[in-house]
XYZ file of C-alpha atoms in Angstrom:
518
model
C 226.275 77.971 129.731
C 222.633 77.168 130.671
C 222.014 76.768 134.312
C 219.773 73.747 134.121
C 220.396 71.469 131.092
C 218.794 68.057 130.265
C 220.380 66.007 127.603
C 218.531 63.572 125.347
C 220.806 60.839 123.940
C 219.476 59.723 120.497
C 219.417 55.966 119.864
C 217.346 56.443 116.674
C 213.920 56.959 118.267
C 211.313 58.645 116.108
C 210.086 60.664 119.089
C 213.354 62.296 120.099
C 212.282 65.841 119.160
C 209.022 65.336 121.124
C 210.938 64.341 124.274
C 212.916 67.503 123.990
C 209.813 69.523 123.422
C 208.164 68.075 126.499
C 211.045 68.862 128.682
C 211.214 72.482 127.341
C 207.550 72.862 128.102
C 208.582 72.397 131.763
C 210.628 75.539 131.242
C 213.832 73.497 131.334
C 216.521 73.773 128.530
C 217.052 70.465 126.597
C 219.334 69.470 123.811
C 219.485 66.259 121.654
C 222.908 64.644 121.303
C 224.083 61.559 119.613
C 224.383 58.262 121.575
C 228.161 58.388 120.877
C 228.781 61.024 123.375
C 231.254 59.724 125.952
C 230.726 59.996 129.643
C 233.526 62.539 129.864
C 231.889 64.816 127.121
C 228.658 64.560 128.959
C 230.109 65.617 132.289
C 231.781 68.557 130.531
C 228.217 69.828 129.589
C 227.197 69.801 133.264
C 223.677 68.422 132.622
C 221.174 68.071 135.464
C 219.811 64.844 133.871
C 220.037 62.452 130.980
C 217.196 60.891 128.899
C 217.722 57.837 126.626
C 215.445 57.656 123.663
C 213.657 54.750 122.164
C 214.938 53.182 118.934
C 214.140 50.412 116.428
C 217.012 48.046 117.442
C 217.520 45.081 119.828
C 220.301 45.525 122.479
C 221.639 42.121 121.360
C 222.297 42.997 117.763
C 226.049 43.568 117.048
C 225.381 46.874 115.187
C 222.854 48.279 117.588
C 223.602 51.710 119.156
C 224.989 51.497 122.684
C 226.601 53.458 125.502
C 229.409 53.101 128.017
C 228.197 51.453 131.261
C 229.995 54.292 133.093
C 227.168 56.528 132.012
C 225.033 55.082 134.708
C 227.758 55.824 137.378
C 228.221 59.505 136.746
C 225.892 60.475 139.729
C 223.520 62.202 137.108
C 219.834 61.052 137.059
C 219.119 58.878 134.004
C 215.697 58.068 132.517
C 215.585 55.348 129.875
C 212.583 55.309 127.494
C 211.703 52.104 125.441
C 214.952 50.962 123.855
C 216.694 53.295 126.453
C 215.155 51.388 129.249
C 216.153 48.015 127.781
C 219.774 49.327 127.265
C 219.886 50.376 130.836
C 218.774 47.009 132.013
C 221.102 45.160 129.709
C 224.247 47.265 130.686
C 223.445 46.817 134.441
C 222.898 43.089 134.496
C 219.191 42.646 133.947
C 217.536 40.429 131.328
C 216.219 41.541 128.074
C 214.294 39.052 125.911
C 212.006 39.021 122.863
C 208.537 39.575 124.306
C 206.134 36.633 124.025
C 203.415 39.275 123.100
C 204.655 42.468 121.341
C 202.684 45.560 122.445
C 201.879 48.441 120.084
C 199.558 51.348 120.715
C 197.241 52.010 123.529
C 197.906 49.588 126.493
C 196.493 49.363 129.952
C 199.132 49.828 132.633
C 199.248 49.388 136.340
C 201.423 51.941 138.129
C 202.860 50.141 141.069
C 205.204 53.044 141.922
C 202.405 55.644 142.154
C 201.382 54.588 145.662
C 204.771 53.566 147.063
C 206.580 56.811 147.377
C 208.157 56.813 143.908
C 209.372 60.284 142.857
C 208.941 59.310 139.221
C 205.260 58.562 139.662
C 204.495 61.289 142.311
C 201.154 62.968 141.934
C 199.952 60.347 139.350
C 196.826 58.354 140.153
C 197.782 54.808 141.162
C 194.642 53.558 139.388
C 194.952 51.446 136.183
C 196.005 53.933 133.383
C 196.587 53.833 129.736
C 200.041 54.322 128.038
C 201.520 54.079 124.505
C 203.653 51.117 123.817
C 205.801 50.207 120.807
C 208.228 47.236 121.503
C 209.156 43.768 120.415
C 211.844 43.158 123.115
C 211.089 43.718 126.904
C 212.754 43.635 130.318
C 212.228 40.182 131.667
C 214.090 40.735 134.870
C 215.450 44.093 136.200
C 219.045 44.518 137.382
C 219.911 44.022 141.018
C 218.930 47.151 143.143
C 216.037 47.977 140.873
C 212.382 47.642 141.792
C 209.484 47.257 139.354
C 207.181 50.321 139.413
C 204.755 49.542 136.578
C 203.526 46.507 134.672
C 201.071 45.548 131.997
C 199.351 42.268 131.233
C 202.147 41.256 128.883
C 205.098 43.309 130.152
C 206.285 42.461 133.671
C 208.780 45.449 133.820
C 206.836 48.377 132.173
C 208.782 50.654 134.483
C 211.692 50.159 136.949
C 213.879 52.352 139.230
C 216.832 52.447 141.503
C 216.115 55.579 143.442
C 219.422 55.370 145.308
C 221.411 55.649 142.102
C 218.713 57.952 140.552
C 218.235 55.594 137.563
C 214.791 55.244 136.031
C 213.361 53.334 133.013
C 209.971 53.077 131.367
C 209.137 50.755 128.533
C 206.336 53.018 127.353
C 206.484 56.420 125.763
C 205.644 59.232 128.202
C 206.291 61.842 125.565
C 203.339 61.207 123.387
C 199.866 62.427 124.031
C 198.492 58.849 124.200
C 200.161 58.453 127.560
C 197.872 60.847 129.610
C 200.152 60.994 132.732
C 203.283 61.187 130.534
C 203.846 64.906 130.900
C 203.583 64.733 134.639
C 206.053 61.883 134.745
C 208.566 63.902 132.706
C 208.048 66.909 134.869
C 208.606 64.800 137.939
C 211.927 63.625 136.431
C 213.281 66.995 135.377
C 212.055 68.885 138.508
C 211.893 66.617 141.437
C 214.601 64.046 140.519
C 217.009 66.218 138.552
C 216.271 69.300 140.635
C 215.783 71.806 137.719
C 214.342 75.086 138.675
C 212.010 75.532 135.693
C 213.291 79.084 135.117
C 214.181 78.796 131.391
C 212.219 81.432 129.436
C 212.430 82.830 125.890
C 213.262 86.360 127.308
C 216.305 85.026 129.057
C 217.186 83.009 125.923
C 217.087 86.221 123.848
C 219.379 88.129 126.284
C 221.933 85.295 126.388
C 221.880 84.745 122.693
C 222.396 88.385 121.877
C 225.322 88.544 124.165
C 226.842 85.384 122.636
C 226.331 86.854 119.080
C 228.003 90.047 120.105
C 231.039 88.119 121.483
C 231.230 85.928 118.421
C 230.698 88.504 115.671
C 232.681 91.300 117.237
C 232.937 94.124 114.600
C 232.499 91.599 111.811
C 230.009 92.011 108.878
C 227.081 89.586 108.547
C 224.995 88.649 105.471
C 221.528 87.118 105.691
C 219.253 85.861 102.928
C 215.777 87.034 104.142
C 212.925 85.229 102.712
C 210.204 86.876 104.743
C 209.324 83.546 106.388
C 209.133 83.186 110.147
C 212.564 81.725 110.663
C 214.633 84.103 108.508
C 212.611 87.145 109.967
C 213.205 86.093 113.604
C 216.924 85.545 112.808
C 217.137 88.945 111.220
C 215.504 90.589 114.194
C 217.831 88.798 116.733
C 220.923 89.745 114.694
C 219.745 93.265 114.335
C 219.471 93.599 118.059
C 222.918 92.065 118.483
C 225.010 93.922 115.809
C 222.737 96.457 114.173
C 224.081 97.967 110.942
C 226.800 95.203 110.717
C 223.975 93.038 109.354
C 222.834 93.247 105.744
C 219.668 91.425 104.716
C 219.096 90.565 101.115
C 215.358 90.033 100.304
C 214.945 88.325 96.877
C 211.412 88.926 95.583
C 210.994 86.160 93.085
C 207.512 87.088 92.152
C 206.048 83.904 93.725
C 205.114 85.278 97.035
C 201.667 85.759 98.476
C 199.724 88.999 97.747
C 201.497 92.118 99.177
C 203.965 89.844 100.952
C 207.085 91.591 99.571
C 205.884 94.972 100.582
C 204.861 93.672 104.088
C 208.472 92.435 104.520
C 209.970 95.648 103.411
C 207.660 97.604 105.816
C 209.090 95.586 108.700
C 212.947 95.431 107.783
C 213.242 98.330 105.310
C 214.598 101.886 106.178
C 211.160 102.822 107.604
C 210.947 99.799 109.874
C 211.830 99.498 113.459
C 215.017 97.416 113.017
C 218.532 98.698 112.712
C 220.084 96.929 109.728
C 220.933 97.239 106.010
C 218.009 96.037 103.860
C 218.344 95.170 100.138
C 215.317 94.233 98.182
C 215.900 92.621 94.743
C 212.834 92.644 92.508
C 213.710 89.683 90.237
C 210.191 88.604 89.253
C 210.872 88.882 85.469
C 213.985 86.742 85.729
C 212.096 83.895 87.444
C 209.125 84.094 85.104
C 211.420 83.866 82.047
C 213.345 80.910 83.496
C 210.045 79.057 84.255
C 208.462 79.654 80.953
C 207.041 76.478 79.455
C 208.146 74.415 82.448
C 205.431 72.066 83.736
C 207.300 69.424 85.669
C 206.867 70.349 89.312
C 210.378 68.929 90.348
C 212.011 70.842 87.595
C 210.293 74.018 88.681
C 211.554 73.607 92.251
C 215.196 73.207 90.913
C 214.867 76.205 88.713
C 213.524 78.380 91.338
C 216.117 77.356 93.888
C 218.954 77.695 91.541
C 217.982 81.044 90.265
C 217.380 82.288 93.870
C 221.064 81.274 94.626
C 222.154 83.165 91.553
C 220.439 86.301 92.417
C 221.504 86.239 95.964
C 225.173 85.564 94.967
C 225.088 88.461 92.439
C 223.896 90.790 95.225
C 226.429 89.398 97.653
C 229.258 90.208 95.328
C 228.124 93.871 95.211
C 228.233 93.905 99.005
C 231.724 92.506 99.047
C 233.400 90.195 101.545
C 231.526 89.450 104.780
C 232.766 87.690 107.892
C 229.498 85.705 108.582
C 226.711 84.122 106.561
C 223.639 83.987 108.693
C 220.954 81.345 108.268
C 217.502 80.696 109.919
C 218.223 77.008 110.601
C 216.032 75.870 113.411
C 216.457 72.712 115.598
C 214.218 70.293 113.627
C 216.290 71.146 110.494
C 219.476 70.177 112.380
C 218.080 66.969 113.928
C 216.298 65.652 110.747
C 219.470 66.341 108.674
C 221.400 64.176 111.064
C 223.943 66.850 111.818
C 222.806 67.367 115.522
C 221.786 64.154 116.884
C 223.875 61.455 115.191
C 220.681 59.961 113.822
C 219.778 58.988 110.249
C 219.282 61.607 107.650
C 215.587 61.983 107.236
C 215.647 64.743 104.717
C 217.884 67.461 103.499
C 217.162 71.072 104.359
C 218.180 74.210 102.414
C 219.406 75.917 105.553
C 221.650 72.958 106.475
C 223.098 71.767 103.096
C 222.340 74.314 100.526
C 224.947 76.948 100.910
C 225.706 79.435 98.056
C 228.999 78.445 96.421
C 230.373 81.806 95.478
C 229.716 84.064 98.483
C 232.944 85.065 100.191
C 232.446 84.465 104.015
C 234.443 83.006 106.689
C 231.890 81.336 109.035
C 228.251 80.482 109.323
C 226.132 81.835 112.172
C 222.829 80.230 112.945
C 221.198 82.137 116.026
C 217.921 79.823 116.036
C 219.848 76.617 115.729
C 218.644 75.253 119.064
C 214.922 76.433 118.889
C 211.782 74.654 117.823
C 209.246 76.415 115.662
C 206.964 77.517 118.464
C 209.944 78.768 120.465
C 211.108 80.683 117.286
C 207.656 82.406 117.277
C 207.957 83.217 121.030
C 211.387 84.763 120.269
C 209.954 86.853 117.477
C 207.318 88.266 119.839
C 210.010 88.999 122.372
C 211.940 91.023 119.656
C 208.873 93.027 118.737
C 208.100 91.488 115.353
C 204.421 91.947 114.282
C 202.054 89.042 115.140
C 200.990 88.695 111.459
C 204.557 87.922 110.499
C 205.421 85.790 113.526
C 202.308 83.525 113.125
C 202.566 83.523 109.271
C 201.634 80.092 107.939
C 204.290 77.938 106.418
C 205.230 78.708 102.924
C 207.191 76.535 100.470
C 210.635 77.775 99.344
C 209.536 77.718 95.644
C 206.446 79.756 96.666
C 203.529 79.872 94.415
C 205.519 77.916 91.775
C 204.300 74.737 93.385
C 200.797 76.000 93.825
C 200.238 76.425 90.082
C 199.801 73.213 88.209
C 201.377 73.484 84.692
C 203.603 76.351 83.536
C 203.959 79.443 85.581
C 203.159 82.957 84.262
C 202.681 86.279 85.711
C 198.843 86.125 85.012
C 198.617 82.769 86.757
C 200.533 84.152 89.763
C 198.017 87.133 89.966
C 195.095 84.711 89.980
C 196.585 82.536 92.879
C 197.596 85.590 94.779
C 194.093 87.162 94.764
C 192.215 83.960 95.334
C 194.497 83.088 98.192
C 194.053 86.453 99.793
C 190.276 86.074 99.652
C 190.504 82.557 101.156
C 192.616 83.608 104.050
C 190.527 86.778 104.709
C 187.264 84.725 104.849
C 188.807 81.999 107.089
C 189.789 84.808 109.542
C 186.364 86.364 109.488
C 184.791 82.846 109.937
C 186.899 82.323 113.144
C 188.669 79.311 111.625
C 191.811 78.349 113.534
C 194.425 78.171 110.891
C 197.285 77.725 113.267
C 196.920 73.957 113.373
C 197.628 73.290 109.687
C 197.913 74.976 106.318
C 195.368 76.646 104.266
C 195.831 78.111 100.789
C 194.614 78.529 97.265
C 196.102 76.787 94.308
C 195.573 77.050 90.513
C 194.557 73.852 88.688
C 195.598 73.441 85.080
C 191.931 72.793 84.170
C 189.806 75.211 82.224
C 186.091 74.726 81.868
C 183.106 76.241 80.336
C 181.002 78.569 82.547
C 178.239 81.062 82.306
C 178.680 84.594 83.868
C 175.961 87.068 83.081
C 174.634 86.244 79.681
C 178.069 85.213 78.306
C 179.947 81.964 77.965
C 183.242 81.724 79.914
C 186.220 79.386 79.412
C 188.316 80.021 82.546
C 190.477 78.334 85.231
C 189.308 76.264 88.344
C 190.939 77.287 91.592
C 191.430 74.643 94.288
C 191.164 75.580 97.971
C 193.087 73.406 100.323
C 192.957 73.210 104.082
C 194.818 70.601 106.057
C 195.183 69.925 109.793
C 198.442 68.479 110.951
C 200.800 68.429 114.055
C 203.947 67.459 112.334
C 203.423 67.903 108.537
C 204.312 64.263 107.977
C 200.647 63.329 107.862
C 197.695 65.521 107.389
C 193.796 65.427 107.055
C 191.516 67.721 105.293
C 190.051 70.489 107.468
C 186.330 70.508 107.821
C 185.674 74.243 106.836
C 182.072 75.222 107.512
C 179.990 75.099 104.277
C 178.857 78.695 104.474
C 182.506 79.819 104.697
C 183.360 77.905 101.633
C 180.330 79.303 99.863
C 181.446 82.777 100.510
C 184.961 82.115 99.289
C 183.551 80.554 96.157
C 181.360 83.575 95.343
C 183.939 86.106 96.131
C 186.744 84.457 94.145
C 184.566 83.929 91.024
C 183.245 87.462 91.209
C 186.488 89.272 92.112
C 189.242 87.222 90.436
C 189.365 87.653 86.703
C 190.063 84.394 84.890
C 188.303 82.010 87.329
C 184.940 80.465 86.903
C 185.066 77.481 89.119
C 186.196 76.808 92.837
C 186.997 73.362 94.106
C 187.798 72.084 97.685
C 190.603 69.568 97.950
C 189.702 66.702 100.332
C 192.886 64.730 100.006
C 194.733 63.646 103.075
C 198.492 63.103 103.327
C 199.161 60.288 102.453
C 198.265 59.659 99.761
C 198.647 63.350 98.721
C 201.144 65.930 99.858
C 200.489 69.194 101.645
C 201.115 71.183 98.544
C 199.086 70.726 95.382
C 202.157 69.805 93.324
């Protein structure tokens, strides 16, 4: 059991993951749970504090998510945010109404509690600040025993508190960067009000998780499908530390990886690598190319690649025989977005959550990264000794280069994309371009055009370079790569990659485009 735990109760707010991230940035462990958790279930988890998220509903609607009034009498500090603040007011006898003026986006706010000894606003300048609002209803009158600690021109109760009962509520969103003092406010809540020590670190997480894995797995056998991506690689390293040779990793090379990526994965996890485990590499490139022959529809390509990957994995699993545990690299956003961890709506399905192989004989699933966010997964990888180039590898789609080749997929086209992509990434690194804030890659268009190289006519492909900046991959904008870097990339790709005579740069944002080219 974690010494200091903050629970986020999800009422359907779009920022629930961000709240948990901000708390963990205070070195305090935080989990997201559905609003349906009972007061008894919450007490059994021994949290130091509870945060209620926002949500799109009105507290007066019959089908709106709600909670037991007893939640506010457990003696545990509670912070309500947006809908969570309205729910607290409503349950404790305050008045919630439709706001005469709805507030959305940047809003000026006066912090009345900053100069009156409020622990929630401690250390925050009492001068007029800016916050991020997003609400239609508002708290017209706070419950008895509460005092108003912030207001805006149109919202009389932008924050309220009952310090004696350790109940706090804010109508604005402190978790977003658009509320400049928000991080300090959340830190005040978890550290000063909840009394958390701020001692949670990835090193202690690794030690605790290794111990738990050993207890759970015992002398059982574990099978992991290793893709070579960050999540599955860190899961493999963590399981290796816990159970060693009881772990078998199956790496399916479908021939759609980046240049030399298969060999890099084998160098880390193969028999010559530093990790104690059984490593099986299946070179199935030809199988995938045959299946993809003549297929041009991108969604059909995705389905074929996914199905064939499962087929290859299942065949190899049968050779290995019965195992006790099937391991997956599921991480916390997968769990939350799939609706399996928060009680929220299903935003999208994830292969790690819902795409289990049907014919692998195992008894139980083990997901050692299930409670970690992506940056925490990377920190864990470094703690475990994984090389930095693997830990900070850019996101890569499951279907690989299959969705970076417009039209049908052939071995020759894969070669072109691999070589062009390798040049692009190499020159970005030489140019000092920060690729950690987005995704940068080369793709192959299905366009061929006339060119002149030397004294001869060419009729070759056009490669598209794509670089996008994003914080959440839900939206993205084209990266402004310096012109001289793009010029070098263009020259090298045309000179060094046979079959290419034109290089384009994709300026499309998301929306209307997607991150990938297909």
